[in-house]
């Protein structure tokens, strides 16, 4: 019995180590989990990209789920996901708010004119302060916020239809079902 | 022997000077604070915060826009009289523990912190048991075996 253990124990330990290392290989080391999930969404009130006389505020969005998409014309991944965002906006499930991060105002407006505007409103974060409050470290990032103002989900990297249907839609449905009274 | 000591002393001095030069080479073109004590705090905090874009650099080393913005936040918080801990809490609330270059002891990483002590204890336990058993075997062996 002791001899059998002498063989099996190192082998089992090595196998366990191998499993850990193999799982570690599948992970993306540049992915930083957000501490914001399940916490109240950071508030901002910023000038609207198209007209600085108007503001876009997180306070206006209470009572329904909404999506915050962080983008900039300098960001390649944002161009990549743009058509997907347009398709999502057409499905008209939730309002999508754009947060234009450290961008050139004219270039950003031109981008929306040329490629189409998927956003209900775009807030201009010229100094990047709102982005820091949201723990943003690379565009594009997309957040889902619940009707009670908590952050439900965060997707880092360009949005795809697969991520939208698998991760966002079920959570939106659940949020809408969970808080029908607070609509409006 | 004395020559060896001289060489060693020179090497240490060179290493020390190099390390010092590294600190003097801050990435900001201008000082953030006139007050040297505040400037020292500013640089110290920056050296402990990770730049999230260029993950193996601190925000003191990086010129990525996010690192610049985070340095601005640190500067403003120091100017506003916030403590080092408050500034760290601000960063952790937004970017998680990963933003710290020196990780804190938390429930999640407790095992990692305890691992060296645990492994040492397990190793000593196995070692002591092995030695005791060997000693016991020698005691019961024939006199010839004891001599070898």
Coordinates of C-alpha atoms in Angstrom, one line a residue:
Chain A
X1 CA 0.0 0.0 0.0
X2 CA 2.9 2.3 0.9
X3 CA 4.7 1.5 -2.4
X4 CA 1.5 2.2 -4.4
X5 CA 1.2 5.6 -2.6
X6 CA 4.8 6.5 -3.4
X7 CA 4.0 6.2 -7.1
X8 CA 0.5 7.7 -7.0
X9 CA 1.1 10.7 -4.8
X10 CA 3.8 12.5 -7.0
X11 CA 1.8 11.6 -10.1
X12 CA -1.4 13.0 -8.7
X13 CA 0.4 16.2 -7.5
X14 CA 2.0 16.6 -11.0
X15 CA -1.4 16.1 -12.7
X16 CA -3.0 18.7 -10.4
X17 CA -0.2 21.2 -11.2
X18 CA -0.7 20.4 -14.9
X19 CA -4.4 21.2 -14.7
X20 CA -3.7 24.5 -12.9
X21 CA -1.1 25.5 -15.5
X22 CA -3.3 24.5 -18.4
X23 CA -6.3 26.5 -17.1
X24 CA -3.9 29.4 -16.6
X25 CA -2.8 29.2 -20.2
X26 CA -6.4 29.7 -21.3
X27 CA -6.8 32.9 -19.4
X28 CA -6.2 36.4 -20.8
X29 CA -3.5 38.0 -18.6
X30 CA -4.5 41.5 -19.8
X31 CA -8.0 41.1 -18.6
X32 CA -8.6 43.1 -15.4
X33 CA -11.8 42.1 -13.6
X34 CA -13.9 45.1 -12.7
X35 CA -14.6 45.7 -9.0
X36 CA -17.6 47.7 -10.1
X37 CA -19.9 44.7 -10.9
X38 CA -22.8 44.7 -8.4
X39 CA -21.9 48.1 -7.2
X40 CA -23.7 51.5 -7.8
X41 CA -22.7 52.9 -11.2
X42 CA -20.4 56.0 -10.9
X43 CA -22.3 59.1 -11.7
X44 CA -21.4 61.7 -14.3
X45 CA -22.9 64.8 -15.8
X46 CA -21.1 65.8 -18.9
X47 CA -21.6 68.0 -21.9
X48 CA -23.3 66.4 -24.9
X49 CA -20.9 65.7 -27.8
X50 CA -23.1 67.3 -30.4
X51 CA -24.1 70.4 -28.4
X52 CA -22.3 71.5 -25.2
X53 CA -25.3 73.5 -24.1
X54 CA -27.0 70.1 -23.2
X55 CA -25.7 67.7 -20.6
X56 CA -25.9 63.9 -20.5
X57 CA -26.3 62.6 -17.0
X58 CA -26.5 59.1 -15.4
X59 CA -29.3 60.5 -13.2
X60 CA -31.6 60.7 -16.3
X61 CA -31.3 57.0 -16.8
X62 CA -32.7 55.6 -13.5
X63 CA -35.5 53.2 -13.6
X64 CA -34.6 51.2 -16.6
X65 CA -31.6 49.1 -17.8
X66 CA -29.2 50.9 -20.1
X67 CA -25.9 50.4 -21.8
X68 CA -22.8 52.6 -21.6
X69 CA -20.3 52.2 -24.5
X70 CA -16.9 53.9 -24.2
X71 CA -15.3 54.8 -27.5
X72 CA -13.0 57.2 -29.3
X73 CA -12.1 57.9 -32.9
X74 CA -8.5 57.0 -32.1
X75 CA -9.5 53.5 -31.1
X76 CA -9.3 50.7 -33.7
X77 CA -11.6 48.3 -31.8
X78 CA -14.3 51.0 -31.8
X79 CA -14.4 51.1 -35.5
X80 CA -14.5 47.3 -35.6
X81 CA -17.5 47.1 -33.3
X82 CA -19.4 50.1 -34.8
X83 CA -21.6 48.1 -37.2
X84 CA -22.5 45.7 -34.4
X85 CA -23.5 48.7 -32.2
X86 CA -25.7 50.0 -35.0
X87 CA -27.4 46.7 -35.3
X88 CA -28.0 46.5 -31.5
X89 CA -29.4 50.0 -31.5
X90 CA -31.8 49.1 -34.3
X91 CA -33.2 46.3 -32.1
X92 CA -34.2 49.0 -29.7
X93 CA -33.9 47.0 -26.5
X94 CA -32.2 49.4 -24.2
X95 CA -30.9 53.0 -24.6
X96 CA -27.2 53.0 -25.4
X97 CA -25.2 56.0 -24.1
X98 CA -21.9 56.7 -25.6
X99 CA -19.0 58.0 -23.6
X100 CA -16.5 59.7 -25.9
X101 CA -13.2 59.3 -24.2
X102 CA -10.4 61.8 -24.6
X103 CA -11.3 62.6 -28.2
X104 CA -11.4 65.4 -30.7
X105 CA -14.9 66.8 -30.7
X106 CA -15.0 67.5 -34.4
X107 CA -13.5 64.2 -35.4
X108 CA -16.0 62.4 -33.1
X109 CA -19.0 64.2 -34.6
X110 CA -17.7 63.4 -38.1
X111 CA -17.3 59.8 -37.2
X112 CA -21.0 59.5 -36.1
X113 CA -22.2 61.4 -39.3
X114 CA -20.1 59.1 -41.6
X115 CA -20.7 55.7 -39.9
X116 CA -24.1 56.2 -38.3
X117 CA -25.0 57.0 -34.7
X118 CA -26.0 54.1 -32.5
X119 CA -26.3 56.2 -29.4
X120 CA -29.3 57.7 -27.7
X121 CA -26.9 60.4 -26.4
X122 CA -23.2 60.8 -26.3
X123 CA -21.3 62.4 -23.3
X124 CA -18.0 64.0 -24.0
X125 CA -15.3 63.0 -21.5
X126 CA -12.5 65.3 -22.8
X127 CA -10.4 65.0 -19.6
X128 CA -11.0 61.3 -19.0
X129 CA -12.3 61.8 -15.5
X130 CA -15.5 59.9 -15.9
X131 CA -13.6 57.0 -17.6
X132 CA -11.3 56.7 -14.5
X133 CA -14.4 56.7 -12.2
X134 CA -15.7 53.8 -14.3
X135 CA -12.3 52.0 -14.0
X136 CA -11.8 52.1 -17.7
X137 CA -8.4 51.1 -19.0
X138 CA -8.9 50.5 -22.7
X139 CA -11.5 51.3 -25.3
X140 CA -13.9 49.9 -26.3
X141 CA -15.6 48.9 -23.1
X142 CA -19.3 48.3 -22.7
X143 CA -21.2 48.3 -19.4
X144 CA -24.7 47.2 -18.6
X145 CA -26.5 49.1 -15.8
X146 CA -29.6 47.9 -14.1
X147 CA -32.8 49.9 -13.4
X148 CA -31.6 50.5 -9.8
X149 CA -28.3 51.9 -11.0
X150 CA -26.0 49.0 -10.3
X151 CA -23.5 47.8 -12.8
X152 CA -24.6 44.4 -13.9
X153 CA -21.9 43.5 -16.5
X154 CA -18.8 44.8 -18.2
X155 CA -17.4 43.7 -21.6
X156 CA -13.9 44.7 -22.5
X157 CA -13.0 44.4 -26.2
X158 CA -15.1 45.1 -29.3
X159 CA -18.8 44.2 -29.0
X160 CA -19.9 41.2 -31.0
X161 CA -23.4 39.9 -31.6
X162 CA -22.5 36.7 -29.8
X163 CA -21.5 38.6 -26.6
X164 CA -24.6 40.7 -26.9
X165 CA -27.0 37.7 -27.2
X166 CA -25.2 35.6 -24.7
X167 CA -24.1 38.0 -22.0
X168 CA -26.2 41.2 -22.3
X169 CA -29.7 40.2 -23.5
X170 CA -30.3 37.6 -20.7
X171 CA -29.3 40.1 -18.0
X172 CA -31.4 42.8 -19.6
X173 CA -34.4 40.5 -19.7
X174 CA -33.8 39.5 -16.0
X175 CA -33.5 43.2 -15.0
X176 CA -36.6 44.2 -16.9
X177 CA -38.6 41.3 -15.3
X178 CA -37.2 42.1 -11.9
X179 CA -38.2 45.7 -11.8
X180 CA -41.4 46.3 -13.8
X181 CA -42.8 48.7 -11.2
X182 CA -39.9 51.2 -11.5
X183 CA -40.3 51.6 -15.2
X184 CA -40.6 55.2 -16.6
Chain B
X1 CA 41.1 39.6 0.0
X2 CA 41.2 43.4 0.4
X3 CA 41.1 43.6 -3.4
X4 CA 38.0 41.5 -3.5
X5 CA 36.4 43.8 -0.8
X6 CA 37.2 46.9 -2.9
X7 CA 35.6 45.4 -6.0
X8 CA 32.6 44.4 -4.0
X9 CA 32.3 47.9 -2.5
X10 CA 32.6 49.5 -5.9
X11 CA 30.0 47.3 -7.4
X12 CA 27.6 48.1 -4.5
X13 CA 28.2 51.8 -4.9
X14 CA 27.6 51.6 -8.6
X15 CA 24.3 49.7 -8.1
X16 CA 23.2 52.2 -5.5
X17 CA 24.0 55.1 -7.8
X18 CA 22.1 53.4 -10.6
X19 CA 19.1 52.8 -8.4
X20 CA 19.2 56.4 -7.3
X21 CA 19.5 57.7 -10.9
X22 CA 16.4 55.6 -11.8
X23 CA 14.4 57.5 -9.1
X24 CA 15.7 60.9 -10.3
X25 CA 14.5 60.1 -13.8
X26 CA 10.8 60.8 -13.3
X27 CA 8.7 60.8 -16.5
X28 CA 7.0 64.1 -15.8
X29 CA 8.9 66.9 -17.5
X30 CA 8.1 69.2 -14.6
X31 CA 7.8 68.7 -10.9
X32 CA 4.3 68.2 -9.7
X33 CA 5.0 70.0 -6.4
X34 CA 7.4 72.6 -5.2
X35 CA 7.3 71.2 -1.7
X36 CA 9.9 68.3 -1.7
X37 CA 7.9 66.3 0.9
X38 CA 4.8 66.4 -1.3
X39 CA 6.8 65.6 -4.4
X40 CA 8.3 62.6 -2.6
X41 CA 4.9 61.4 -1.7
X42 CA 3.6 61.9 -5.2
X43 CA 6.5 59.9 -6.7
X44 CA 6.2 57.2 -4.0
X45 CA 2.5 56.6 -4.7
X46 CA 3.0 56.7 -8.5
X47 CA 5.7 54.0 -8.1
X48 CA 3.2 51.7 -6.4
X49 CA 0.3 52.0 -8.9
X50 CA 0.1 49.8 -11.9
X51 CA -0.5 51.3 -15.3
X52 CA -3.5 49.3 -16.5
X53 CA -2.7 49.7 -20.2
X54 CA 1.0 48.8 -20.1
X55 CA 0.6 46.3 -17.3
X56 CA 4.2 45.7 -16.3
X57 CA 4.9 49.4 -15.7
X58 CA 3.9 51.6 -12.8
X59 CA 2.2 54.9 -13.6
X60 CA 5.5 56.6 -12.7
X61 CA 7.2 54.8 -15.6
X62 CA 4.6 55.1 -18.3
X63 CA 3.6 57.8 -20.6
X64 CA 0.4 56.2 -21.7
X65 CA -2.5 58.7 -21.6
X66 CA -4.2 56.7 -18.9
X67 CA -1.1 56.8 -16.8
X68 CA -0.8 60.6 -17.3
X69 CA -4.5 60.9 -16.2
X70 CA -3.9 58.7 -13.2
X71 CA -0.9 60.8 -12.2
X72 CA -3.1 63.9 -12.5
X73 CA -5.6 62.3 -10.2
X74 CA -2.9 61.5 -7.6
X75 CA -1.5 65.0 -7.8
X76 CA -4.9 66.6 -7.3
X77 CA -5.7 64.3 -4.4
X78 CA -2.4 65.1 -2.7
X79 CA -3.1 68.8 -3.2
X80 CA -6.6 68.3 -1.7
X81 CA -5.0 66.9 1.4
X82 CA -5.9 63.2 0.9
X83 CA -3.9 60.6 2.7
X84 CA -1.9 57.9 0.9
X85 CA -4.4 55.3 2.0
X86 CA -7.3 57.4 0.7
X87 CA -5.6 57.7 -2.7
X88 CA -5.0 53.9 -2.8
X89 CA -8.6 53.2 -1.8
X90 CA -9.7 55.5 -4.7
X91 CA -7.7 53.5 -7.2
X92 CA -8.7 50.1 -5.8
X93 CA -12.4 51.0 -5.9
X94 CA -12.0 51.7 -9.6
X95 CA -9.4 49.2 -10.8
X96 CA -9.4 46.5 -8.2
X97 CA -6.4 45.1 -6.2
X98 CA -4.6 44.6 -9.5
X99 CA -3.7 48.3 -9.6
X100 CA -1.4 47.8 -6.5
X101 CA 2.1 46.7 -7.2
X102 CA 2.4 45.5 -3.7
X103 CA -0.6 43.2 -3.2
X104 CA -2.6 43.4 0.0
X105 CA -3.5 40.3 2.1
X106 CA -7.1 39.5 1.3
X107 CA -9.4 36.5 1.7
X108 CA -8.9 35.5 -1.9
X109 CA -5.1 35.5 -1.9
X110 CA -4.6 34.3 1.7
X111 CA -3.5 30.9 0.6
X112 CA -0.8 32.4 -1.6
X113 CA 0.6 34.4 1.3
X114 CA 0.4 31.4 3.7
X115 CA 1.9 28.9 1.1
X116 CA 5.6 29.4 2.0
X117 CA 5.0 28.9 5.7
X118 CA 2.6 25.9 5.1
X119 CA 5.1 24.3 2.7
X120 CA 7.9 24.8 5.2
X121 CA 5.8 23.2 7.9
X122 CA 4.8 20.2 5.7
X123 CA 8.4 19.8 4.6
X124 CA 9.8 19.9 8.1
X125 CA 7.2 17.4 9.2
X126 CA 8.0 14.9 6.5
X127 CA 11.8 15.5 7.0
X128 CA 11.6 15.0 10.8
X129 CA 9.6 11.9 10.4
X130 CA 12.0 10.5 7.8
X131 CA 15.1 11.2 10.0
X132 CA 13.4 9.7 13.1
X133 CA 12.5 6.6 11.1
X134 CA 16.1 6.3 9.8
X135 CA 17.5 6.7 13.3
X136 CA 15.1 4.0 14.6
X137 CA 16.3 1.7 11.8
X138 CA 19.9 2.2 12.7
X139 CA 19.2 1.4 16.4
X140 CA 17.7 -1.9 15.6
X141 CA 20.3 -2.9 13.0
X142 CA 23.2 -5.1 13.5
X143 CA 26.5 -3.5 14.8
X144 CA 28.1 -3.7 11.3
X145 CA 25.4 -1.5 9.7
X146 CA 25.8 1.0 12.5
X147 CA 29.4 1.6 11.7
X148 CA 29.1 2.4 8.0

